[in-house]
C-alpha positions as YAML, in Angstrom:
chain: A
units: angstrom
residues:
- id: 1
  name: MET
  ca: [0.30, -21.93, -10.29]
- id: 2
  name: VAL
  ca: [-1.32, -24.45, -12.25]
- id: 3
  name: SER
  ca: [-2.39, -26.78, -10.27]
- id: 4
  name: SER
  ca: [-3.81, -24.95, -6.61]
- id: 5
  name: GLY
  ca: [-6.49, -23.15, -9.65]
- id: 6
  name: LEU
  ca: [-5.14, -19.60, -9.21]
- id: 7
  name: ALA
  ca: [-3.92, -19.36, -13.29]
- id: 8
  name: ALA
  ca: [-7.89, -21.05, -14.07]
- id: 9
  name: LEU
  ca: [-8.65, -17.86, -11.99]
- id: 10
  name: GLY
  ca: [-6.71, -15.97, -14.88]
- id: 11
  name: TYR
  ca: [-2.52, -14.57, -12.82]
- id: 12
  name: GLN
  ca: [-1.16, -15.43, -15.39]
- id: 13
  name: TYR
  ca: [2.22, -14.33, -15.08]
- id: 14
  name: ILE
  ca: [4.95, -15.43, -12.87]
- id: 15
  name: ASN
  ca: [7.14, -12.50, -12.81]
- id: 16
  name: LEU
  ca: [10.85, -12.89, -11.06]
- id: 17
  name: ASP
  ca: [12.45, -10.29, -9.30]
- id: 18
  name: ASP
  ca: [15.37, -8.55, -8.53]
- id: 19
  name: ALA
  ca: [18.88, -10.75, -8.20]
- id: 20
  name: TRP
  ca: [18.11, -13.74, -11.26]
- id: 21
  name: ALA
  ca: [20.79, -12.49, -13.57]
- id: 22
  name: GLU
  ca: [24.71, -13.03, -13.06]
- id: 23
  name: ARG
  ca: [26.72, -9.54, -11.25]
- id: 24
  name: GLN
  ca: [28.42, -9.10, -14.73]
- id: 25
  name: ARG
  ca: [27.37, -9.24, -18.33]
- id: 26
  name: ASP
  ca: [28.51, -11.14, -20.82]
- id: 27
  name: SER
  ca: [31.26, -10.34, -23.11]
- id: 28
  name: ALA
  ca: [29.09, -9.27, -25.82]
- id: 29
  name: GLY
  ca: [27.11, -6.62, -23.08]
- id: 30
  name: ASN
  ca: [24.08, -9.24, -22.76]
- id: 31
  name: LEU
  ca: [22.70, -10.29, -18.84]
- id: 32
  name: VAL
  ca: [22.99, -13.10, -18.15]
- id: 33
  name: ALA
  ca: [20.80, -15.49, -15.92]
- id: 34
  name: ASN
  ca: [22.22, -16.77, -13.68]
- id: 35
  name: ALA
  ca: [23.95, -20.44, -13.93]
- id: 36
  name: THR
  ca: [23.48, -22.01, -10.60]
- id: 37
  name: THR
  ca: [19.62, -20.95, -10.09]
- id: 38
  name: PHE
  ca: [18.70, -21.42, -13.77]
- id: 39
  name: PRO
  ca: [20.79, -24.27, -15.67]
- id: 40
  name: ALA
  ca: [19.16, -24.02, -18.15]
- id: 41
  name: GLY
  ca: [18.42, -20.23, -18.98]
- id: 42
  name: ILE
  ca: [16.11, -18.05, -19.02]
- id: 43
  name: LYS
  ca: [15.37, -19.53, -22.85]
- id: 44
  name: GLY
  ca: [14.41, -22.83, -20.47]
- id: 45
  name: LEU
  ca: [12.44, -21.36, -18.29]
- id: 46
  name: ALA
  ca: [10.07, -19.01, -20.64]
- id: 47
  name: ASP
  ca: [10.30, -22.18, -22.74]
- id: 48
  name: TYR
  ca: [8.61, -24.02, -19.76]
- id: 49
  name: VAL
  ca: [6.19, -21.10, -18.03]
- id: 50
  name: HIS
  ca: [4.44, -20.57, -21.75]
- id: 51
  name: ALA
  ca: [4.45, -24.56, -21.98]
- id: 52
  name: LYS
  ca: [1.64, -24.66, -18.94]
- id: 53
  name: GLY
  ca: [0.04, -22.12, -20.41]
- id: 54
  name: LEU
  ca: [1.57, -19.19, -17.58]
- id: 55
  name: LYS
  ca: [3.37, -16.01, -18.88]
- id: 56
  name: LEU
  ca: [7.17, -14.86, -17.88]
- id: 57
  name: GLY
  ca: [7.72, -11.65, -16.02]
- id: 58
  name: ILE
  ca: [11.29, -10.59, -15.63]
- id: 59
  name: TYR
  ca: [12.40, -7.65, -14.03]
- id: 60
  name: SER
  ca: [15.38, -4.81, -14.73]
- id: 61
  name: ASP
  ca: [16.24, -1.85, -14.25]
- id: 62
  name: ALA
  ca: [16.58, 2.23, -14.60]
- id: 63
  name: GLY
  ca: [19.64, 2.90, -13.01]
- id: 64
  name: ASN
  ca: [23.01, 1.35, -13.01]
- id: 65
  name: LEU
  ca: [22.59, -1.31, -10.54]
- id: 66
  name: THR
  ca: [19.46, -3.50, -9.22]
- id: 67
  name: CYS
  ca: [18.15, -2.16, -6.40]
- id: 68
  name: SER
  ca: [20.04, -5.67, -3.79]
- id: 69
  name: LYS
  ca: [22.92, -4.25, -6.92]
- id: 70
  name: LEU
  ca: [23.59, -8.09, -7.47]
- id: 71
  name: GLN
  ca: [22.91, -7.44, -11.46]
- id: 72
  name: PRO
  ca: [23.41, -5.04, -13.31]
- id: 73
  name: GLY
  ca: [20.85, -3.00, -14.51]
- id: 74
  name: SER
  ca: [19.23, -1.26, -18.27]
- id: 75
  name: LEU
  ca: [20.88, 2.60, -17.89]
- id: 76
  name: GLY
  ca: [22.86, 3.28, -21.34]
- id: 77
  name: TYR
  ca: [21.30, -0.49, -22.69]
- id: 78
  name: GLU
  ca: [17.99, -0.25, -23.03]
- id: 79
  name: GLU
  ca: [17.80, -1.29, -26.32]
- id: 80
  name: GLN
  ca: [19.79, -5.24, -25.92]
- id: 81
  name: ASP
  ca: [18.38, -5.51, -23.22]
- id: 82
  name: ALA
  ca: [14.74, -5.41, -24.55]
- id: 83
  name: LYS
  ca: [16.11, -7.42, -27.45]
- id: 84
  name: THR
  ca: [17.34, -9.95, -24.60]
- id: 85
  name: PHE
  ca: [14.43, -10.05, -22.80]
- id: 86
  name: ALA
  ca: [12.27, -10.37, -26.22]
- id: 87
  name: SER
  ca: [14.12, -13.47, -27.43]
- id: 88
  name: TRP
  ca: [13.74, -15.65, -25.04]
- id: 89
  name: VAL
  ca: [10.58, -15.27, -25.36]
- id: 90
  name: SER
  ca: [9.15, -18.63, -27.79]
- id: 91
  name: ILE
  ca: [6.05, -18.14, -27.84]
- id: 92
  name: ILE
  ca: [5.01, -14.81, -29.41]
- id: 93
  name: GLU
  ca: [2.34, -13.85, -26.31]
- id: 94
  name: ILE
  ca: [2.06, -10.55, -24.05]
- id: 95
  name: ASP
  ca: [4.33, -10.56, -21.40]
- id: 96
  name: PHE
  ca: [6.19, -8.56, -18.65]
- id: 97
  name: LEU
  ca: [8.89, -6.54, -17.36]
- id: 98
  name: LYS
  ca: [9.15, -5.10, -13.96]
- id: 99
  name: TYR
  ca: [11.09, -1.68, -14.15]
- id: 100
  name: ASP
  ca: [13.38, 0.02, -11.09]
- id: 101
  name: ASN
  ca: [14.95, 2.96, -9.59]
- id: 102
  name: CYS
  ca: [17.55, 1.86, -8.16]
- id: 103
  name: HIS
  ca: [21.50, 3.78, -8.21]
- id: 104
  name: THR
  ca: [19.99, 6.02, -11.03]
- id: 105
  name: ASP
  ca: [23.05, 8.94, -12.86]
- id: 106
  name: GLY
  ca: [20.39, 11.61, -10.68]
- id: 107
  name: THR
  ca: [18.46, 11.65, -14.91]
- id: 108
  name: SER
  ca: [15.18, 11.73, -14.10]
- id: 109
  name: PRO
  ca: [12.58, 8.39, -14.71]
- id: 110
  name: GLN
  ca: [10.47, 10.61, -16.56]
- id: 111
  name: VAL
  ca: [13.32, 10.90, -18.55]
- id: 112
  name: ARG
  ca: [15.36, 7.49, -18.55]
- id: 113
  name: TYR
  ca: [11.35, 5.14, -18.34]
- id: 114
  name: PRO
  ca: [10.42, 6.48, -21.76]
- id: 115
  name: ILE
  ca: [13.60, 4.79, -23.07]
- id: 116
  name: MET
  ca: [13.33, 0.98, -21.77]
- id: 117
  name: SER
  ca: [9.32, 2.00, -23.30]
- id: 118
  name: LYS
  ca: [11.09, 2.88, -26.73]
- id: 119
  name: ALA
  ca: [12.92, -0.09, -27.24]
- id: 120
  name: LEU
  ca: [9.99, -3.06, -26.14]
- id: 121
  name: LEU
  ca: [8.08, -1.65, -28.32]
- id: 122
  name: LYS
  ca: [10.91, -2.19, -31.31]
- id: 123
  name: THR
  ca: [11.19, -5.00, -30.56]
- id: 124
  name: GLY
  ca: [8.02, -6.47, -32.17]
- id: 125
  name: ARG
  ca: [6.50, -8.78, -28.49]
- id: 126
  name: PRO
  ca: [4.05, -6.53, -26.99]
- id: 127
  name: ILE
  ca: [5.64, -6.55, -23.33]
- id: 128
  name: PHE
  ca: [3.50, -5.30, -20.79]
- id: 129
  name: PHE
  ca: [5.57, -2.33, -19.16]
- id: 130
  name: SER
  ca: [4.99, -1.98, -15.21]
- id: 131
  name: LEU
  ca: [7.65, 1.29, -14.39]
- id: 132
  name: CYS
  ca: [8.89, 0.84, -10.62]
- id: 133
  name: GLU
  ca: [9.74, 4.24, -9.74]
- id: 134
  name: TRP
  ca: [7.58, 4.39, -6.66]
- id: 135
  name: GLY
  ca: [5.45, 7.93, -7.33]
- id: 136
  name: VAL
  ca: [8.22, 10.00, -7.13]
- id: 137
  name: GLU
  ca: [6.86, 11.82, -9.99]
- id: 138
  name: ASP
  ca: [3.62, 11.54, -9.84]
- id: 139
  name: PRO
  ca: [4.00, 8.31, -12.08]
- id: 140
  name: ALA
  ca: [0.16, 8.79, -13.17]
- id: 141
  name: THR
  ca: [0.42, 12.27, -14.88]
- id: 142
  name: TRP
  ca: [2.82, 10.47, -17.28]
- id: 143
  name: GLY
  ca: [3.48, 6.37, -17.29]
- id: 144
  name: PRO
  ca: [-0.25, 6.61, -20.13]
- id: 145
  name: GLY
  ca: [1.24, 6.15, -23.18]
- id: 146
  name: VAL
  ca: [5.06, 4.73, -21.37]
- id: 147
  name: GLY
  ca: [4.07, 2.00, -19.26]
- id: 148
  name: ASN
  ca: [1.38, -0.13, -18.72]
- id: 149
  name: SER
  ca: [0.60, 0.34, -14.89]
- id: 150
  name: TRP
  ca: [2.41, 2.47, -12.26]
- id: 151
  name: ARG
  ca: [3.52, 2.33, -8.58]
- id: 152
  name: THR
  ca: [1.92, 4.73, -7.36]
- id: 153
  name: THR
  ca: [3.22, 4.53, -4.21]
- id: 154
  name: GLY
  ca: [6.66, 3.39, -2.08]
- id: 155
  name: ASP
  ca: [6.43, -0.05, -1.21]
- id: 156
  name: ILE
  ca: [4.04, -1.88, 0.70]
- id: 157
  name: ALA
  ca: [4.47, -4.36, 4.21]
- id: 158
  name: ASP
  ca: [2.32, -6.91, 5.56]
- id: 159
  name: ASN
  ca: [0.91, -4.97, 8.74]
- id: 160
  name: TRP
  ca: [-2.58, -3.34, 8.61]
- id: 161
  name: GLU
  ca: [-0.81, 1.06, 8.74]
- id: 162
  name: ARG
  ca: [1.92, -0.34, 6.01]
- id: 163
  name: MET
  ca: [-1.46, -1.13, 3.56]
- id: 164
  name: THR
  ca: [-3.94, 1.58, 4.33]
- id: 165
  name: LYS
  ca: [-1.32, 4.17, 3.37]
- id: 166
  name: ARG
  ca: [-0.97, 2.51, 0.58]
- id: 167
  name: ALA
  ca: [-4.23, 2.54, -0.84]
- id: 168
  name: ASP
  ca: [-4.52, 6.03, 0.84]
- id: 169
  name: LYS
  ca: [-1.70, 7.43, -1.40]
- id: 170
  name: ASN
  ca: [-2.66, 5.36, -4.69]
- id: 171
  name: ASP
  ca: [-6.19, 6.29, -3.90]
- id: 172
  name: LYS
  ca: [-5.50, 10.06, -5.21]
- id: 173
  name: TRP
  ca: [-4.90, 9.18, -8.73]
- id: 174
  name: ALA
  ca: [-8.21, 7.09, -9.82]
- id: 175
  name: SER
  ca: [-8.41, 9.59, -12.00]
- id: 176
  name: TYR
  ca: [-5.57, 9.01, -13.77]
- id: 177
  name: ALA
  ca: [-5.95, 5.00, -14.64]
- id: 178
  name: GLY
  ca: [-7.88, 3.33, -17.27]
- id: 179
  name: PRO
  ca: [-7.26, -0.01, -19.78]
- id: 180
  name: GLY
  ca: [-4.41, 0.13, -20.47]
- id: 181
  name: GLY
  ca: [-2.68, 1.93, -17.90]
- id: 182
  name: TRP
  ca: [-3.49, 0.90, -13.82]
- id: 183
  name: ASN
  ca: [-1.78, 2.22, -10.98]
- id: 184
  name: ASP
  ca: [-0.32, 0.06, -8.55]
- id: 185
  name: PRO
  ca: [-0.09, 0.35, -5.01]
- id: 186
  name: ASP
  ca: [2.64, -2.30, -5.27]
- id: 187
  name: MET
  ca: [2.09, -6.25, -4.46]
- id: 188
  name: LEU
  ca: [-0.61, -7.88, -2.33]
- id: 189
  name: GLU
  ca: [0.65, -9.24, 1.28]
- id: 190
  name: VAL
  ca: [-2.33, -11.73, 1.16]
- id: 191
  name: GLY
  ca: [-1.18, -14.66, 3.16]
- id: 192
  name: ASN
  ca: [2.51, -13.65, 4.36]
- id: 193
  name: GLY
  ca: [1.08, -14.09, 8.06]
- id: 194
  name: GLY
  ca: [1.18, -10.45, 9.08]
- id: 195
  name: MET
  ca: [-1.99, -9.26, 9.52]
- id: 196
  name: THR
  ca: [-5.41, -10.97, 10.20]
- id: 197
  name: ASN
  ca: [-8.01, -12.63, 7.26]
- id: 198
  name: GLU
  ca: [-10.55, -9.79, 8.16]
- id: 199
  name: GLU
  ca: [-7.84, -7.99, 7.21]
- id: 200
  name: TYR
  ca: [-6.28, -9.52, 4.18]
- id: 201
  name: ARG
  ca: [-9.88, -10.11, 2.83]
- id: 202
  name: SER
  ca: [-9.82, -5.16, 3.17]
- id: 203
  name: HIS
  ca: [-6.64, -5.70, 1.20]
- id: 204
  name: PHE
  ca: [-7.63, -7.69, -1.41]
- id: 205
  name: SER
  ca: [-11.61, -5.89, -1.84]
- id: 206
  name: ILE
  ca: [-9.71, -2.64, -1.87]
- id: 207
  name: TRP
  ca: [-7.13, -3.81, -4.61]
- id: 208
  name: ALA
  ca: [-9.76, -4.99, -6.87]
- id: 209
  name: LEU
  ca: [-11.89, -1.98, -6.44]
- id: 210
  name: ALA
  ca: [-8.53, -0.11, -7.75]
- id: 211
  name: LYS
  ca: [-7.86, -2.30, -10.80]
- id: 212
  name: ALA
  ca: [-4.48, -2.28, -9.08]
- id: 213
  name: PRO
  ca: [-2.88, -4.99, -10.71]
- id: 214
  name: LEU
  ca: [-2.92, -8.05, -8.00]
- id: 215
  name: ILE
  ca: [0.57, -9.30, -7.90]
- id: 216
  name: LEU
  ca: [1.07, -12.12, -5.59]
- id: 217
  name: GLY
  ca: [3.84, -11.75, -2.96]
- id: 218
  name: CYS
  ca: [2.67, -15.12, -0.67]
- id: 219
  name: ASP
  ca: [5.00, -18.16, -1.43]
- id: 220
  name: ILE
  ca: [2.33, -19.65, -2.86]
- id: 221
  name: ARG
  ca: [3.06, -23.61, -2.58]
- id: 222
  name: SER
  ca: [2.72, -23.31, 1.07]
- id: 223
  name: MET
  ca: [-0.67, -20.52, 1.09]
- id: 224
  name: ASP
  ca: [-3.51, -21.58, 3.31]
- id: 225
  name: LEU
  ca: [-7.37, -22.55, 2.80]
- id: 226
  name: ASP
  ca: [-8.27, -19.41, 4.81]
- id: 227
  name: THR
  ca: [-5.23, -17.89, 1.79]
- id: 228
  name: HIS
  ca: [-6.65, -19.52, -0.77]
- id: 229
  name: GLN
  ca: [-10.33, -18.56, -0.57]
- id: 230
  name: ILE
  ca: [-9.47, -14.84, -0.18]
- id: 231
  name: LEU
  ca: [-6.88, -15.07, -3.74]
- id: 232
  name: SER
  ca: [-9.72, -17.26, -5.39]
- id: 233
  name: ASN
  ca: [-12.90, -14.99, -4.59]
- id: 234
  name: SER
  ca: [-13.77, -15.35, -8.39]
- id: 235
  name: GLU
  ca: [-16.71, -12.88, -8.17]
- id: 236
  name: VAL
  ca: [-14.44, -10.07, -6.38]
- id: 237
  name: ILE
  ca: [-11.09, -11.35, -9.35]
- id: 238
  name: ALA
  ca: [-13.86, -10.38, -12.01]
- id: 239
  name: VAL
  ca: [-14.49, -6.66, -10.39]
- id: 240
  name: ASN
  ca: [-10.69, -6.31, -10.35]
- id: 241
  name: GLN
  ca: [-10.93, -7.37, -13.99]
- id: 242
  name: ASP
  ca: [-14.01, -5.40, -15.12]
- id: 243
  name: LYS
  ca: [-14.00, -4.41, -19.06]
- id: 244
  name: LEU
  ca: [-15.14, -0.83, -18.04]
- id: 245
  name: GLY
  ca: [-11.51, -0.32, -16.12]
- id: 246
  name: VAL
  ca: [-12.95, 2.37, -14.24]
- id: 247
  name: GLN
  ca: [-11.07, 2.42, -10.68]
- id: 248
  name: GLY
  ca: [-13.32, 2.90, -7.79]
- id: 249
  name: LYS
  ca: [-12.44, 4.83, -5.32]
- id: 250
  name: LYS
  ca: [-13.27, 6.88, -1.45]
- id: 251
  name: VAL
  ca: [-16.18, 8.39, -2.03]
- id: 252
  name: LYS
  ca: [-17.36, 9.50, 1.92]
- id: 253
  name: LYS
  ca: [-15.84, 8.75, 5.43]
- id: 254
  name: ASP
  ca: [-16.23, 9.46, 8.89]
- id: 255
  name: GLY
  ca: [-13.66, 8.79, 11.05]
- id: 256
  name: ASP
  ca: [-12.71, 5.53, 10.88]
- id: 257
  name: LEU
  ca: [-15.51, 3.81, 8.06]
- id: 258
  name: GLU
  ca: [-15.07, 4.91, 5.09]
- id: 259
  name: VAL
  ca: [-16.85, 4.31, 1.62]
- id: 260
  name: TRP
  ca: [-15.51, 3.40, -1.55]
- id: 261
  name: ALA
  ca: [-17.17, 2.66, -4.53]
- id: 262
  name: GLY
  ca: [-16.25, 2.25, -8.27]
- id: 263
  name: PRO
  ca: [-19.20, 1.76, -11.60]
- id: 264
  name: LEU
  ca: [-18.56, -1.16, -13.36]
- id: 265
  name: SER
  ca: [-20.04, -2.38, -16.89]
- id: 266
  name: GLN
  ca: [-23.60, -4.04, -16.95]
- id: 267
  name: LYS
  ca: [-25.43, -0.51, -15.18]
- id: 268
  name: ARG
  ca: [-23.40, -2.19, -11.71]
- id: 269
  name: VAL
  ca: [-21.61, -0.49, -8.59]
- id: 270
  name: ALA
  ca: [-18.82, -2.53, -6.64]
- id: 271
  name: VAL
  ca: [-19.30, -1.64, -2.69]
- id: 272
  name: VAL
  ca: [-16.76, -1.74, -0.47]
- id: 273
  name: LEU
  ca: [-17.92, -0.78, 3.06]
- id: 274
  name: TRP
  ca: [-14.79, -0.88, 5.36]
- id: 275
  name: ASN
  ca: [-14.14, -0.15, 9.40]
- id: 276
  name: ARG
  ca: [-10.68, 0.39, 9.18]
- id: 277
  name: GLY
  ca: [-11.03, 0.85, 13.20]
- id: 278
  name: SER
  ca: [-10.65, -1.85, 15.89]
- id: 279
  name: SER
  ca: [-13.78, -1.77, 16.74]
- id: 280
  name: PRO
  ca: [-17.42, -3.36, 15.16]
- id: 281
  name: ALA
  ca: [-19.34, -0.48, 13.88]
- id: 282
  name: LYS
  ca: [-22.36, 0.05, 10.76]
- id: 283
  name: VAL
  ca: [-20.89, 1.70, 7.33]
- id: 284
  name: ALA
  ca: [-23.38, 3.44, 6.52]
- id: 285
  name: ALA
  ca: [-23.83, 3.65, 2.13]
- id: 286
  name: ASN
  ca: [-26.49, 6.01, 0.57]
- id: 287
  name: PHE
  ca: [-26.72, 5.37, -2.84]
- id: 288
  name: SER
  ca: [-25.44, 9.03, -3.32]
- id: 289
  name: ASP
  ca: [-22.82, 8.12, -2.07]
- id: 290
  name: ILE
  ca: [-21.82, 5.43, -4.58]
- id: 291
  name: GLY
  ca: [-23.47, 7.06, -8.12]
- id: 292
  name: VAL
  ca: [-26.84, 5.66, -7.79]
- id: 293
  name: PRO
  ca: [-30.04, 7.78, -8.90]
- id: 294
  name: PRO
  ca: [-32.62, 7.79, -5.95]
- id: 295
  name: PHE
  ca: [-36.17, 6.26, -6.77]
- id: 296
  name: ALA
  ca: [-34.13, 2.70, -8.35]
- id: 297
  name: LEU
  ca: [-34.41, -1.04, -7.25]
- id: 298
  name: VAL
  ca: [-30.87, -2.27, -6.95]
- id: 299
  name: ASP
  ca: [-29.93, -5.95, -6.50]
- id: 300
  name: VAL
  ca: [-27.67, -6.30, -3.45]
- id: 301
  name: ARG
  ca: [-24.49, -9.20, -3.87]
- id: 302
  name: ASP
  ca: [-22.23, -9.50, -0.76]
- id: 303
  name: LEU
  ca: [-18.43, -11.03, -2.87]
- id: 304
  name: TRP
  ca: [-17.43, -12.20, 0.23]
- id: 305
  name: ALA
  ca: [-20.65, -13.70, 1.19]
- id: 306
  name: VAL
  ca: [-21.41, -15.45, -3.04]
- id: 307
  name: ARG
  ca: [-25.48, -14.84, -2.16]
- id: 308
  name: GLU
  ca: [-27.79, -12.50, -3.33]
- id: 309
  name: GLU
  ca: [-28.28, -10.67, -0.84]
- id: 310
  name: ILE
  ca: [-31.74, -8.05, -0.51]
- id: 311
  name: LYS
  ca: [-33.54, -5.47, -2.62]
- id: 312
  name: LEU
  ca: [-33.78, -2.02, -2.27]
- id: 313
  name: PHE
  ca: [-36.04, 0.32, -2.89]
- id: 314
  name: LEU
  ca: [-35.22, 4.46, -2.00]
- id: 315
  name: LEU
  ca: [-36.92, 6.99, -2.40]
- id: 316
  name: PHE
  ca: [-36.32, 10.21, -1.62]
- id: 317
  name: PHE
  ca: [-38.61, 13.16, 0.32]
- id: 318
  name: MET
  ca: [-37.60, 16.42, -1.03]
- id: 319
  name: ASN
  ca: [-39.33, 19.52, 0.83]
...
């Protein structure tokens, strides 16, 4: 993360997912890191990560077991586990908890997730709370005030069909996202080899426009130059991180040809012209599609070509 330059671009969390812990809690009922994988414990790992200027993310589940069935879940242990997670943070920074939804007792996520949310708040440590119930009970409608992001979809996979379906499902909830609470269509597959570079650019562009959490799902230790160039495009990242915090959305569709757009700060608009078909085509966006008034003089910049494209002056003639 540091040597590749990704940390300098704003990627800041190192997140552990499922199966980091021992299969059983200790005698005091605490979660314990797998001793073979983490000989210095999570505290030692947190110290190392924070010394690099990064933040540590951890994983648990709102059920009795995690999805892998290889470690205990937090059901009934929410407050205890929240204190454990906070105690592992040696420097007071915003850290991260992904909270899954496997092997539950059948009660609604709307009941179980706020319990952990309140437990995290009691620790006094700012911890980013990522709700992962896969959009089952429309978490965009109740996630604000409970967590900082919520999965709006099932799991992504490294193929064009699965990725585009995640984008479409996430788009439905665009109006619910905003600063402090974000729709999450799952991690990025960029660099995993199942799509072309052009498809990965589409993937990254839509996730950036949608203000989705940019969670890297590839092995960044062995990523190739094309993958690095996509993930390190600072101008596309800036669209994702824009302080206005408005999720861009699909504004026009003509078969496989789509226009996605959203407002940015400083009276700017981000636009994705997306050809989802298998043949070359021209995609057109009218000013009215993207929220730009008529008679506007605009600068257009291609963030992938990284150059000023053209200046346009558009006149609308009314009958």
